[in-house]
XYZ file of C-alpha atoms in Angstrom:
372
model
C 43.144 -21.312 -25.612
C 42.925 -17.735 -26.885
C 39.183 -18.145 -27.419
C 38.783 -19.100 -23.790
C 40.990 -16.273 -22.598
C 39.008 -13.679 -24.519
C 35.573 -15.123 -23.679
C 35.953 -15.005 -19.907
C 36.537 -11.231 -19.615
C 33.669 -10.672 -22.056
C 31.319 -12.668 -19.851
C 32.459 -10.801 -16.774
C 31.775 -7.504 -18.486
C 28.355 -8.736 -19.539
C 27.454 -9.614 -15.957
C 28.489 -6.243 -14.597
C 27.128 -4.164 -17.418
C 23.726 -2.495 -17.195
C 22.371 -4.207 -20.294
C 23.310 -7.735 -19.363
C 19.737 -8.821 -18.859
C 18.349 -7.230 -21.976
C 21.277 -8.160 -24.291
C 22.996 -11.386 -23.139
C 26.444 -12.058 -24.531
C 26.718 -14.370 -27.543
C 29.354 -17.106 -27.537
C 32.039 -16.830 -30.192
C 32.348 -19.753 -32.590
C 34.744 -22.333 -31.314
C 34.756 -20.980 -27.780
C 35.553 -23.383 -24.984
C 33.525 -24.356 -21.926
C 34.264 -21.081 -20.145
C 32.515 -19.211 -22.963
C 29.284 -21.142 -22.450
C 29.485 -20.548 -18.741
C 30.032 -16.849 -19.271
C 27.079 -16.724 -21.661
C 24.850 -18.407 -19.094
C 25.907 -15.961 -16.427
C 25.353 -13.024 -18.730
C 21.908 -14.232 -19.718
C 20.909 -14.656 -16.120
C 21.684 -10.982 -15.517
C 22.605 -9.292 -12.259
C 21.429 -10.597 -8.898
C 17.698 -10.042 -8.364
C 16.828 -6.701 -6.844
C 13.785 -5.538 -4.886
C 10.334 -6.689 -6.105
C 8.569 -4.601 -8.727
C 6.789 -1.598 -7.294
C 9.185 -1.136 -4.375
C 11.998 1.322 -3.933
C 15.587 0.118 -4.233
C 17.482 0.267 -0.954
C 19.682 3.313 -0.581
C 22.588 3.899 1.759
C 21.865 6.063 4.766
C 22.233 9.729 4.084
C 21.935 9.297 0.316
C 19.774 11.737 -1.599
C 17.675 8.950 -3.148
C 17.002 7.393 0.271
C 16.032 10.774 1.734
C 13.748 11.503 -1.219
C 11.988 8.134 -0.910
C 11.625 8.719 2.827
C 10.024 12.131 2.319
C 7.691 10.932 -0.425
C 6.624 7.940 1.691
C 5.827 10.227 4.617
C 3.810 12.557 2.372
C 1.830 9.670 0.861
C 1.052 8.159 4.260
C 0.052 11.630 5.496
C -2.362 12.044 2.581
C -3.874 8.716 3.542
C -4.417 9.992 7.089
C -6.180 13.104 5.758
C -8.463 10.910 3.640
C -9.205 8.640 6.608
C -9.964 11.617 8.872
C -12.993 12.380 6.705
C -14.374 8.846 7.011
C -16.378 9.318 10.214
C -18.043 12.610 9.153
C -18.775 11.149 5.708
C -20.252 8.031 7.333
C -22.464 10.226 9.517
C -23.672 11.932 6.337
C -24.239 8.574 4.650
C -26.392 7.388 7.547
C -28.821 10.220 6.753
C -29.814 8.304 3.605
C -28.949 4.651 4.236
C -29.085 2.096 7.015
C -25.738 0.913 8.447
C -25.681 -2.433 6.635
C -26.771 -0.909 3.346
C -24.179 1.869 3.589
C -21.290 -0.523 4.212
C -22.404 -2.916 1.467
C -22.895 -0.157 -1.121
C -19.585 1.433 -0.128
C -17.775 -1.851 -0.780
C -19.578 -2.469 -4.083
C -18.775 0.975 -5.481
C -15.149 0.849 -4.315
C -14.710 -2.646 -5.798
C -16.138 -1.526 -9.138
C -13.710 1.415 -9.222
C -10.779 -0.822 -8.308
C -11.802 -3.539 -10.743
C -12.095 -1.036 -13.577
C -8.611 0.319 -12.877
C -7.122 -3.176 -12.694
C -8.761 -4.155 -15.990
C -7.663 -0.959 -17.727
C -4.090 -1.529 -16.590
C -4.263 -5.235 -17.556
C -2.874 -6.269 -14.199
C -2.400 -10.051 -13.911
C -3.857 -11.973 -10.995
C -1.701 -11.979 -7.844
C 0.317 -15.072 -7.018
C -1.570 -17.697 -5.046
C 0.599 -17.109 -1.973
C -0.698 -13.520 -1.710
C -4.428 -14.279 -1.625
C -4.433 -15.099 2.082
C -2.909 -11.730 2.906
C -5.336 -9.967 0.575
C -8.207 -11.664 2.413
C -6.894 -10.237 5.698
C -6.692 -6.763 4.123
C -10.237 -7.072 2.780
C -11.666 -8.451 6.010
C -10.023 -5.742 8.109
C -10.199 -2.564 6.028
C -12.958 -3.230 3.473
C -15.547 -5.047 5.604
C -14.659 -5.179 9.306
C -13.651 -1.619 10.140
C -16.347 0.119 8.053
C -19.111 -2.129 9.392
C -18.145 -1.917 13.069
C -17.564 1.841 13.042
C -20.811 2.464 11.143
C -22.715 0.473 13.762
C -20.925 2.435 16.490
C -21.825 5.796 14.950
C -25.500 5.018 15.376
C -25.087 5.630 19.109
C -21.787 7.558 19.309
C -20.714 10.960 18.049
C -17.790 11.198 15.682
C -15.810 12.863 18.479
C -16.250 9.868 20.741
C -15.623 7.402 17.913
C -12.237 9.039 17.347
C -10.974 7.169 20.436
C -10.541 4.065 18.286
C -8.201 6.001 16.009
C -6.276 7.161 19.062
C -5.324 3.552 19.807
C -4.969 2.427 16.185
C -1.409 3.746 15.582
C -0.010 1.939 18.610
C -1.879 -1.277 17.837
C -0.731 -1.193 14.205
C 2.880 -0.617 15.275
C 2.730 -3.595 17.663
C 1.190 -5.922 15.075
C 3.574 -4.632 12.413
C 6.543 -5.402 14.635
C 5.282 -8.937 15.199
C 4.256 -9.625 11.598
C 6.974 -7.934 9.527
C 9.901 -8.163 11.928
C 10.385 -4.398 12.261
C 12.208 -3.447 15.452
C 11.759 0.259 16.250
C 13.925 1.832 18.936
C 12.927 2.412 22.557
C 12.539 6.118 21.831
C 9.990 5.221 19.156
C 7.891 3.202 21.596
C 8.075 5.882 24.298
C 6.883 8.535 21.837
C 4.189 6.221 20.446
C 2.815 5.459 23.918
C 2.894 9.153 24.841
C 1.034 10.095 21.662
C -1.582 7.403 22.222
C -2.070 8.585 25.825
C -2.565 12.193 24.691
C -5.117 11.221 22.051
C -7.056 8.908 24.374
C -7.148 11.485 27.180
C -8.310 14.184 24.799
C -11.048 12.142 23.129
C -12.364 10.782 26.450
C -12.423 14.318 27.867
C -14.139 15.473 24.700
C -16.927 12.935 25.206
C -17.350 13.732 28.909
C -15.673 10.513 30.056
C -18.779 8.425 29.372
C -18.598 5.068 27.603
C -21.312 4.292 25.080
C -22.811 1.036 23.879
C -20.830 1.461 20.673
C -17.463 1.077 22.417
C -17.358 -2.679 21.850
C -17.836 -2.039 18.141
C -15.056 0.539 18.219
C -12.534 -1.713 19.951
C -13.395 -4.561 17.600
C -12.851 -2.191 14.669
C -9.473 -1.247 16.152
C -8.212 -4.832 16.102
C -9.409 -5.821 12.623
C -8.215 -2.559 11.056
C -4.744 -2.844 12.596
C -4.486 -6.388 11.204
C -5.547 -5.176 7.743
C -3.097 -2.262 7.797
C -0.226 -4.497 8.861
C -0.846 -7.130 6.214
C -1.411 -4.488 3.550
C 1.853 -2.770 4.430
C 3.672 -6.091 4.127
C 2.112 -6.880 0.736
C 2.878 -3.375 -0.547
C 6.564 -4.288 -0.376
C 6.146 -6.991 -3.025
C 3.379 -5.474 -5.186
C 2.195 -1.892 -5.858
C 0.025 -0.456 -3.085
C -2.895 0.329 -5.401
C -2.969 -3.305 -6.472
C -3.051 -4.440 -2.841
C -6.217 -2.512 -2.039
C -7.593 -3.085 -5.541
C -7.468 -6.868 -5.309
C -8.683 -6.800 -1.687
C -11.769 -4.841 -2.799
C -12.403 -7.156 -5.744
C -12.058 -10.160 -3.455
C -14.828 -8.741 -1.222
C -17.155 -7.867 -4.139
C -19.325 -11.044 -4.029
C -19.921 -10.577 -0.296
C -20.708 -6.882 -0.807
C -23.205 -7.582 -3.595
C -24.944 -10.208 -1.482
C -25.064 -7.800 1.466
C -26.589 -5.076 -0.699
C -29.298 -7.400 -2.019
C -30.246 -8.404 1.514
C -29.932 -5.036 3.305
C -31.493 -2.597 0.837
C -35.024 -4.106 0.949
C -34.903 -4.246 4.760
C -33.549 -0.788 5.563
C -35.210 2.480 4.504
C -33.481 4.647 1.889
C -33.995 8.434 2.079
C -31.765 10.014 -0.535
C -30.436 13.513 0.055
C -27.301 15.440 -0.872
C -25.429 14.642 2.322
C -26.209 10.948 2.053
C -25.008 10.649 -1.537
C -21.848 12.685 -0.929
C -21.057 10.631 2.162
C -21.456 7.370 0.252
C -19.273 8.587 -2.622
C -16.491 9.702 -0.299
C -16.321 6.546 1.835
C -16.296 4.464 -1.376
C -13.906 6.421 -3.603
C -11.964 8.484 -1.056
C -11.598 6.316 2.038
C -11.853 2.799 0.624
C -9.785 3.223 -2.546
C -7.744 6.434 -2.908
C -6.964 6.771 0.791
C -5.826 3.168 1.169
C -3.849 3.397 -2.071
C -1.613 6.260 -0.889
C -1.533 4.810 2.634
C -0.157 1.420 1.610
C 2.289 3.015 -0.800
C 3.593 5.235 1.992
C 3.745 2.264 4.363
C 5.897 0.336 1.902
C 8.339 3.255 1.737
C 8.793 4.116 5.428
C 7.600 0.984 7.234
C 4.437 -0.030 9.059
C 5.506 1.303 12.462
C 6.476 4.806 11.321
C 3.498 5.227 9.005
C 1.095 4.136 11.728
C 2.236 6.937 14.047
C 1.147 9.577 11.529
C -2.389 8.497 12.410
C -1.984 10.104 15.809
C -3.125 13.279 14.042
C -6.259 11.625 12.663
C -8.577 12.078 15.684
C -7.814 15.799 15.815
C -8.391 16.138 12.077
C -11.662 14.227 12.467
C -12.757 16.604 15.228
C -11.998 19.543 12.953
C -14.053 18.062 10.109
C -16.852 17.258 12.552
C -16.927 20.889 13.630
C -16.939 22.191 10.049
C -19.243 19.639 8.420
C -21.484 18.388 11.219
C -21.592 21.375 13.563
C -20.249 19.423 16.549
C -18.632 21.500 19.302
C -14.835 21.665 19.493
C -13.117 21.703 22.884
C -10.728 24.514 23.790
C -8.226 21.763 24.677
C -7.890 20.834 21.000
C -4.932 23.165 20.213
C -2.988 21.903 23.243
C -3.617 18.290 22.265
C -2.685 19.060 18.663
C 0.721 20.468 19.650
C 1.432 17.493 21.945
C 0.498 15.015 19.228
C 2.680 16.761 16.651
C 5.649 16.557 19.029
C 5.062 12.821 19.475
C 4.748 12.311 15.711
C 8.023 14.150 15.124
C 9.742 11.965 17.731
C 8.474 8.708 16.211
C 9.498 9.775 12.711
C 12.958 10.825 13.889
C 13.483 7.574 15.790
C 12.124 5.447 12.944
C 14.122 7.205 10.221
C 17.437 6.137 11.713
C 16.288 2.535 12.158
C 14.956 2.467 8.585
C 18.253 3.723 7.168
C 20.219 1.023 8.984
C 17.763 -1.661 7.884
C 18.142 -0.580 4.238
C 21.916 -0.865 4.593
C 21.635 -4.457 5.812
C 19.228 -5.398 2.994
C 21.553 -3.892 0.388
C 24.294 -6.165 1.704
C 22.276 -9.231 0.820
C 20.463 -9.739 4.127
C 16.866 -8.980 5.068
C 16.865 -9.172 8.871
C 15.731 -6.010 10.682
C 18.154 -4.005 12.795
C 17.467 -2.626 16.238
C 18.582 0.945 16.580
């Protein structure tokens, strides 16, 4: 009887202790049934926490939660800066390559970079249940968006093409709400719609209000990219963000190689400095590094909030177009920039409160989203 009495508290301590998983309790000789049960519980360790590569939920107002929130916002913002260079870099790449060749080579180079990193890190293959989501990420962000926007830039300026980015944050937030169950507040949606309206009005005014033949490509790119962002943000909650984009790129490698073999003989290649630099950036910067920090930030602050940071992307793209391509910049740009920054601040403020409440619910053993 004494063996049982002493074994039960020991097992309870083993379950609560920090080293229960690494050092399970050992049953004392002659212990009764409660000792074996306690040993089993100790060996099983504490209840499972968040998946590897994701941040542990923190109570609202805690320093760790605030730190994760800030770092997620910074990472997503860095992704936006990387994406803002995509259109100017694509315009440079088109000086040396045809549209199909540029997209195919971009995907091949990015996949080789990602594959090398995955091999060096000895990352195991993703679970079978994740391959469908990775295919959506690859189809939307690796193949669909680059191809459709590259085709559009043959007839559109980068300023006009920025209209697709003006609608992308809102579309991503809508799809993210449907796919991941996020429920932002009404204030969030009001600010998101206002920001989208400002960006659309500015970019249409910038292009003289005329629609080009590339608009169908741009709106198609909007839909497939929003789907890829949403699915990537969801996967980044259960696996590291760099692995999400890494495996998506590797998954698209056979298609990219086949596209390169077909397109390169058919389209002229005129190598110059701009063309090579543009290809390198869209492959290493936009397709790998940019998506890596973007998905990591999305996993930290949520798809809806991260998407609204992209409201600044069209204005950043216009700035790069002015500096790198010599395109004219409207005097309305500063006014639009201030309005967009106000809308971004409102969406982040509204989303931060909802995210804190959602983390509290998840830490209590539930995973349903909370409406603020």
